[in-house]
Short mmCIF file of C-alpha atoms and ligand atoms in Angstrom, two decimals:
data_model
loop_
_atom_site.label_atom_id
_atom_site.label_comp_id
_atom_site.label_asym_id
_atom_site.label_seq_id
_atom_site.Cartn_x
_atom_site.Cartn_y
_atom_site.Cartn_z
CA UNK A 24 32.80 5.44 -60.96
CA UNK A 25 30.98 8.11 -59.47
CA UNK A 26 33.09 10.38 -57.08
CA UNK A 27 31.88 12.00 -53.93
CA UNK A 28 31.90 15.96 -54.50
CA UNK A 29 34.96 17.17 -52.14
CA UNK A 30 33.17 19.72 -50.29
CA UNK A 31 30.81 17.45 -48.49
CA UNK A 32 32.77 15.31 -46.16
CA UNK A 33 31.55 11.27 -45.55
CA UNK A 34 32.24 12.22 -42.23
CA UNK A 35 31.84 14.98 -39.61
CA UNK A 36 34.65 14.35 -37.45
CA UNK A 37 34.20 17.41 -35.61
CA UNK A 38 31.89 15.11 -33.18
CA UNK A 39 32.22 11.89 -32.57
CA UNK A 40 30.81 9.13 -34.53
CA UNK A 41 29.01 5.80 -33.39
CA UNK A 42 29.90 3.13 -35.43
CA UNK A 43 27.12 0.13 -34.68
CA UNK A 44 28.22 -3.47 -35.40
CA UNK A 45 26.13 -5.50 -37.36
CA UNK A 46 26.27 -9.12 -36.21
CA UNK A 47 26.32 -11.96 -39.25
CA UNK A 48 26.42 -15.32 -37.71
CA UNK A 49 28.02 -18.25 -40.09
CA UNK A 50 24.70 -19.86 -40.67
CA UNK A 51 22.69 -16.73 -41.52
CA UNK A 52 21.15 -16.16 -45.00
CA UNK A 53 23.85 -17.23 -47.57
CA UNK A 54 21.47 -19.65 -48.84
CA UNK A 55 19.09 -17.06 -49.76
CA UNK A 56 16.27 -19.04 -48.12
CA UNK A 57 16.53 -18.01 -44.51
CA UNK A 58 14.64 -14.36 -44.49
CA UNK A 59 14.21 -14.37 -41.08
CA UNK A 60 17.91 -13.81 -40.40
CA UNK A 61 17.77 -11.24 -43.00
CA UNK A 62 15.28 -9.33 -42.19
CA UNK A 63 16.12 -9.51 -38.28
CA UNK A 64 19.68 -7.98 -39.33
CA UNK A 65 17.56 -5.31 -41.34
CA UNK A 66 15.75 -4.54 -37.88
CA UNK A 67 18.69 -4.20 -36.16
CA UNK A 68 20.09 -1.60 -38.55
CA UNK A 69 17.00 0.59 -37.93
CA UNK A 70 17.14 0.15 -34.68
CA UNK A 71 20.71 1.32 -34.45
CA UNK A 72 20.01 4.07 -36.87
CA UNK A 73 16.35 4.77 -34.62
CA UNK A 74 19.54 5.36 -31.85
CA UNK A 75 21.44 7.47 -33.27
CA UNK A 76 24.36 5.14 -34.79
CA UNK A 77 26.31 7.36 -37.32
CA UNK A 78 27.50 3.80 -39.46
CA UNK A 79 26.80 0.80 -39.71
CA UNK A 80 29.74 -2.08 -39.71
CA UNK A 81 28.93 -4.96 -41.69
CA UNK A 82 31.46 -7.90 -40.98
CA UNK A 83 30.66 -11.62 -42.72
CA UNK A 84 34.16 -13.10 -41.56
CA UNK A 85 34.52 -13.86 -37.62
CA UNK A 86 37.93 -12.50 -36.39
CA UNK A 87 37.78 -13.70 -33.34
CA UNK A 88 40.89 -15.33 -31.74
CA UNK A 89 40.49 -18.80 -32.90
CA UNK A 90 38.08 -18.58 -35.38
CA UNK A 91 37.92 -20.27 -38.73
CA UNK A 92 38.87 -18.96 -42.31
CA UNK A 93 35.46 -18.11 -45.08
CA UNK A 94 35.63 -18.40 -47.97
CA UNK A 95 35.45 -15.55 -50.76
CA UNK A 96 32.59 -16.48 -52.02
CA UNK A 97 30.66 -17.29 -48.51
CA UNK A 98 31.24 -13.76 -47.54
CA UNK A 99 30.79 -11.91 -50.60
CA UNK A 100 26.50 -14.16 -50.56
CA UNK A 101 26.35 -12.70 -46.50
CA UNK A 102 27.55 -9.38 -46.84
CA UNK A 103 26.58 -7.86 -50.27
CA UNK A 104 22.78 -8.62 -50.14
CA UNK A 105 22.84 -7.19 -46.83
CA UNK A 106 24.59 -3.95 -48.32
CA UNK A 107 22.09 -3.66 -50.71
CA UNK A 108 19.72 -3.96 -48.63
CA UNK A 109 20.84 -1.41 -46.16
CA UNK A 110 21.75 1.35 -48.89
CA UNK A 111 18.34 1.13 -51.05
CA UNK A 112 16.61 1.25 -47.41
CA UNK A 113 18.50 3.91 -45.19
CA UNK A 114 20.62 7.07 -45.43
CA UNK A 115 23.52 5.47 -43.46
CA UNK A 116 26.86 5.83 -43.92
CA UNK A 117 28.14 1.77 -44.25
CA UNK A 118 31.38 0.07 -43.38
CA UNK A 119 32.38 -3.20 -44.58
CA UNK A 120 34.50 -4.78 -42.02
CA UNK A 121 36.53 -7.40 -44.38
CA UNK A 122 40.06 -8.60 -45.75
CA UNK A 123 39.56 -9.93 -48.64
CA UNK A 124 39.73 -7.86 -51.89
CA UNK A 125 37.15 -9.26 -53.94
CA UNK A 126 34.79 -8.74 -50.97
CA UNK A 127 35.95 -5.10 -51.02
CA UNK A 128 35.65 -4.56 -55.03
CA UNK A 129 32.24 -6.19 -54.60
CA UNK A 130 31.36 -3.70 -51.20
CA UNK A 131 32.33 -0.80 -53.04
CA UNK A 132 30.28 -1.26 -56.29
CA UNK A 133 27.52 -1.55 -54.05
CA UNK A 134 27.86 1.66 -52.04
CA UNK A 135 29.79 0.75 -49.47
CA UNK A 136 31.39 3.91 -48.09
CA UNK A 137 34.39 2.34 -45.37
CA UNK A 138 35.98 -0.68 -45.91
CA UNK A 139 36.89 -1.54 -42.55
CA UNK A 140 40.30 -3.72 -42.73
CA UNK A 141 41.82 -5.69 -39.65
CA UNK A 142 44.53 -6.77 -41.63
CA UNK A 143 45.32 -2.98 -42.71
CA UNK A 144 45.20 -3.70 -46.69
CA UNK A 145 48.10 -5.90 -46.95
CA UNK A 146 46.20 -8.97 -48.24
CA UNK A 147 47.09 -9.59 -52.11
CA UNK A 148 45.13 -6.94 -54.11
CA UNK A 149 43.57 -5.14 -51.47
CA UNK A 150 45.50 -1.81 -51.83
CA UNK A 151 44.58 -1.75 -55.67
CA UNK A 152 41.15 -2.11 -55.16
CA UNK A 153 40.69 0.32 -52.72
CA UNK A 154 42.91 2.83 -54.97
CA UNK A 155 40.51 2.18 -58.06
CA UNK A 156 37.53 3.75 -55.69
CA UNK A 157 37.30 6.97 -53.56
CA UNK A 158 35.71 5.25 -50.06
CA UNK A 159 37.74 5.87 -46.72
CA UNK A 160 39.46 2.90 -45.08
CA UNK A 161 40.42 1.92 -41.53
CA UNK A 162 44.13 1.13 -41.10
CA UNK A 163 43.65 -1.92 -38.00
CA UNK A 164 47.12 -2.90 -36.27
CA UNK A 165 46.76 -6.77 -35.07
CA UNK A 166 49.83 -8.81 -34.15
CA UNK A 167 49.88 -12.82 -36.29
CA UNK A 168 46.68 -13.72 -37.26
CA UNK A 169 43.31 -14.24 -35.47
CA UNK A 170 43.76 -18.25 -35.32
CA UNK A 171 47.25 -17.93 -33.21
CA UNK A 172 47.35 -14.11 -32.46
CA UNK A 173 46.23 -14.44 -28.51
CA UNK A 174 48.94 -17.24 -28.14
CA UNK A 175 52.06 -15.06 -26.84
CA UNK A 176 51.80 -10.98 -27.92
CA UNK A 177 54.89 -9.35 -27.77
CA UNK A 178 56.06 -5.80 -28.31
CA UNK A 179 58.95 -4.27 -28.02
CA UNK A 180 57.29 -1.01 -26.88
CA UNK A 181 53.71 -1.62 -27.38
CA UNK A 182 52.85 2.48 -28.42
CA UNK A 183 55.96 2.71 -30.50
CA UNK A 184 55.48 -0.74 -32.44
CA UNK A 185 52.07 0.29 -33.51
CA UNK A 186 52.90 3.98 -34.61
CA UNK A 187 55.46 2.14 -37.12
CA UNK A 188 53.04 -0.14 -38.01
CA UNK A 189 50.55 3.18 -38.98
CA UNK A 190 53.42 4.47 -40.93
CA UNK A 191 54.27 1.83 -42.51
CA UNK A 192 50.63 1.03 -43.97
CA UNK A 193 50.64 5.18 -44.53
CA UNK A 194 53.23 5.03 -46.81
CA UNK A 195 52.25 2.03 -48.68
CA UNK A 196 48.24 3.66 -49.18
CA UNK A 197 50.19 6.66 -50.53
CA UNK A 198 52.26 5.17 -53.30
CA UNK A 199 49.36 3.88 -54.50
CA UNK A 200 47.48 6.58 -54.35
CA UNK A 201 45.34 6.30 -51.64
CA UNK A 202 45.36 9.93 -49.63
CA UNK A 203 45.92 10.55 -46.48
CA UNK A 204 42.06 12.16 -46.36
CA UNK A 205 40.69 9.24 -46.40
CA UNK A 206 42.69 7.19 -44.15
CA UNK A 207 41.19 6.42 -40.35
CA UNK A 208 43.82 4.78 -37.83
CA UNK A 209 42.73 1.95 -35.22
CA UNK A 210 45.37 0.28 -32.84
CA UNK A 211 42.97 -3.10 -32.57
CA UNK A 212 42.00 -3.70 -29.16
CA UNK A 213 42.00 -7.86 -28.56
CA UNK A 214 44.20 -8.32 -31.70
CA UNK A 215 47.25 -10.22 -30.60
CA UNK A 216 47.34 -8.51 -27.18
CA UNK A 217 47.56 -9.20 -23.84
CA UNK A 218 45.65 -7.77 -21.46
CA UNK A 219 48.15 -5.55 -20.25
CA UNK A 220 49.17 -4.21 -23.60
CA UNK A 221 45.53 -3.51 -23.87
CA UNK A 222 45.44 -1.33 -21.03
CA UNK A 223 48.46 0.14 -22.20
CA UNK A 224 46.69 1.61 -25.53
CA UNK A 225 44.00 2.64 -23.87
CA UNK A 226 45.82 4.89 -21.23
CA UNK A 227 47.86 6.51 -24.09
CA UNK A 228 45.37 6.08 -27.24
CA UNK A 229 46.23 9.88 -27.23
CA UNK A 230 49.51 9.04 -28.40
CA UNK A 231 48.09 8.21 -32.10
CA UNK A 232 47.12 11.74 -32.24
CA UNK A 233 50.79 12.50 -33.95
CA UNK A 234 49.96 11.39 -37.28
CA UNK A 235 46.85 13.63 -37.41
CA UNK A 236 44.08 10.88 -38.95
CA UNK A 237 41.20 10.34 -37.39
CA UNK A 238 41.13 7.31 -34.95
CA UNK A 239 38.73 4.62 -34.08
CA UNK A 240 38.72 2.53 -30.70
CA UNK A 241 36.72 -0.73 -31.17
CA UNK A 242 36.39 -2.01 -27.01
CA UNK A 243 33.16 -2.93 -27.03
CA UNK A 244 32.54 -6.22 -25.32
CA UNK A 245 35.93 -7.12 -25.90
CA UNK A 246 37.48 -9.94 -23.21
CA UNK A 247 39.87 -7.40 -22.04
CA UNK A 248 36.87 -5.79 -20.34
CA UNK A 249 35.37 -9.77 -19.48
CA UNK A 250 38.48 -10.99 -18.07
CA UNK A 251 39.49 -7.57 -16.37
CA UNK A 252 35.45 -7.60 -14.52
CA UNK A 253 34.90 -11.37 -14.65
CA UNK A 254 32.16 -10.88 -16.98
CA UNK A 255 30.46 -12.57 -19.63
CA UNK A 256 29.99 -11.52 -22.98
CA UNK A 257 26.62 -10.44 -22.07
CA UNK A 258 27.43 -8.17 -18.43
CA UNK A 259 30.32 -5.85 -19.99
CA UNK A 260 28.24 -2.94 -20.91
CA UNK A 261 29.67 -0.75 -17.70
CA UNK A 262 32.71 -1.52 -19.24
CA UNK A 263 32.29 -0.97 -22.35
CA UNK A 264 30.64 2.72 -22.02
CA UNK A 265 33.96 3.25 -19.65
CA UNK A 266 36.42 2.06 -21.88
CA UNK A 267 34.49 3.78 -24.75
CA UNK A 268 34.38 7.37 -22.99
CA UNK A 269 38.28 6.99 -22.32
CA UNK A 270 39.16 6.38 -25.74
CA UNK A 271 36.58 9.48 -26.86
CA UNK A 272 38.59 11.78 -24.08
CA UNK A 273 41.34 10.87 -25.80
CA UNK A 274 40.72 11.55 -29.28
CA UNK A 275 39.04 8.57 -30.64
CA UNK A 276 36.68 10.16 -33.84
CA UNK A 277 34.66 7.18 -34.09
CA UNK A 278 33.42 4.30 -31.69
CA UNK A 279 33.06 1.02 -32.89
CA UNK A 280 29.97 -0.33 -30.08
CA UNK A 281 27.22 -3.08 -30.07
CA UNK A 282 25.29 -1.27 -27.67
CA UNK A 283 24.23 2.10 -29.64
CA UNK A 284 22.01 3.70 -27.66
CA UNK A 285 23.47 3.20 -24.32
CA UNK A 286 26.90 5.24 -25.94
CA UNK A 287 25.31 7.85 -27.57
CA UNK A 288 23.70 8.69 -24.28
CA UNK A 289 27.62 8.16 -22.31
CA UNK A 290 29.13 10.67 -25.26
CA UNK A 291 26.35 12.92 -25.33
CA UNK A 292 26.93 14.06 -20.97
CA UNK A 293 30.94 14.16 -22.28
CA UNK A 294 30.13 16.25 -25.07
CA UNK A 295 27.78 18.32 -22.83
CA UNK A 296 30.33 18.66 -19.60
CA UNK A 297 33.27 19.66 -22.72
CA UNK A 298 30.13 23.03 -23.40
CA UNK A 299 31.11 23.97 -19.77
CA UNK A 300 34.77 24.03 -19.87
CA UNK A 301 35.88 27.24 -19.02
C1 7PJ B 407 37.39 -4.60 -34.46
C2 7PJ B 407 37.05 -4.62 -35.80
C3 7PJ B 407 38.10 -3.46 -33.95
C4 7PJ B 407 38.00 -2.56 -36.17
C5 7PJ B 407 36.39 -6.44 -34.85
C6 7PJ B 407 34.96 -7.81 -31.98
C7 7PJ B 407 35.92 -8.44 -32.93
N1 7PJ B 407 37.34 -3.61 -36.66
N2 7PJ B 407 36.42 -5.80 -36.03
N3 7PJ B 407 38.38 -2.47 -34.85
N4 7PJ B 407 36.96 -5.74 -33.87
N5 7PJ B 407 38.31 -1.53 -36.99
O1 7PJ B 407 34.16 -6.95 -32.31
O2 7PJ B 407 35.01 -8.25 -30.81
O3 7PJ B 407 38.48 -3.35 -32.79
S1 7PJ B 407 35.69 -8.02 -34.67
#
């Protein structure tokens, strides 16, 4: 496998990164037939690129609360052609947001550069695969699964339980071989939390600071923003800049958003205000 050369970083994280989501609905193009749906996700990449989106996240499994399994297979025929697509058409760093480890072996033969995991690698074979390769990965920290995990969150400190969590996963990348380098941390806003508890991260996201990896803060349009505002899914972009800025202010590296352009203008006055500092 061909290996990155060390001195060029995947990644600046010396400025903050705009990760845009790239929306797969269940019925897009896994049939191969429906090109429309392809090549309107293909838009939306440039478009997000046009913006100034840093990488693109490519999920083909909903993990929304209540949503239903897909199979291996299902999201290996949405995701990979997409890939493909993406890498022979743009210079963009790519994300794979998946759990399964045949979707990752498959992501990172075709050039996918973050696998993006919500379950944190502990699916069966995930850890292997991503040792065999040399892409980063995002540690996520979600409480039961997506079907049940909004039913009753609990914590015994909320902060606390999730820096253990981070260790925990740490540890197990590192005896496998997986470096610390290329681990990014993300304490999974919406992912078996109340609203409260999501509040809580947000006011001390600094907190995951202390174990020195960069972190990622995925708010955008999240319900903890809709049921905060009395919003729909469609009205939280106020809130989502906000929330986004806070987590940025606070050390987040990378910003998981639907609305690119919109945050790269909200980091771009932060960044600008941080010149002035005295
Ligand atoms: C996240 C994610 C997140 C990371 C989703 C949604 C739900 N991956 N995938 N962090 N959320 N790393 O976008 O509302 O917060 S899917």
């Amino acid at each position: 496998m061909m290996m990155r050369p060390i001195q060029e970083p995947l990644i600046n994280f010396n400025q903050v990164q705009v990760m845009g989501i790239l929306n797969i609905t269940p019925d897009s193009f896994s049939d191969g037939g429906q090109f429309s749906n392809f090549n309107q996700a293909l838009k939306q990449v440039e478009l997000m690129i046009e913006s100034g989106a840093d990488i693109i996240d490519i999920g083909g499994e909903s993990t929304r609360p209540g949503a239903v399994d897909v199979s291996e297979k299902d999201e290996i025929s949405r995701v990979i052609p997409l890939l493909k697509a993406i890498k022979s058409r743009f210079d963009v760093t790519v994300s794979i947001d998946t759990s399964k480890a045949g979707v990752m072996s498959e992501a990172i033969m075709h050039g996918a550069d973050i696998i993006n995991d919500v379950r944190a690698l502990q699916n069966t074979g995930c850890l292997d695969v991503v040792a065999q390769s040399d892409v980063l990965v995002c540690l996520m920290h979600m409480q039961g699964m997506p079907r049940s995990m909004q039913e009753n969150p609990h914590y015994k400190d909320i902060i606390n339980d999730i820096l253990s969590f981070f260790e925990q996963r740490i540890e197990c990348c590192e005896q496998k071989g997986i470096v610390k380098e290329r681990l990014i941390l993300d304490p999974g806003f919406g992912f078996g939390k109340s609203l409260e508890h999501n509040y809580q991260i947000l006011s001390c996201f600094a907190e995951f600071n202390q174990l020195n990896l960069p972190l990622l803060a995925g708010v955008s349009r999240k319900s903890m923003l809709g049921s905060l505002l009395n919003r729909d899914v469609g009205q939280r972009l106020a809130g989502s800049l906000t929330a986004a800025i806070v987590a940025v202010q606070q050390g987040a590296s990378i910003i998981r958003v639907h609305d690119v352009p919109e945050t790269v203008d909200a980091i771009k006055i932060l960044k600008t205000v941080a010149q002035y500092k005295k």
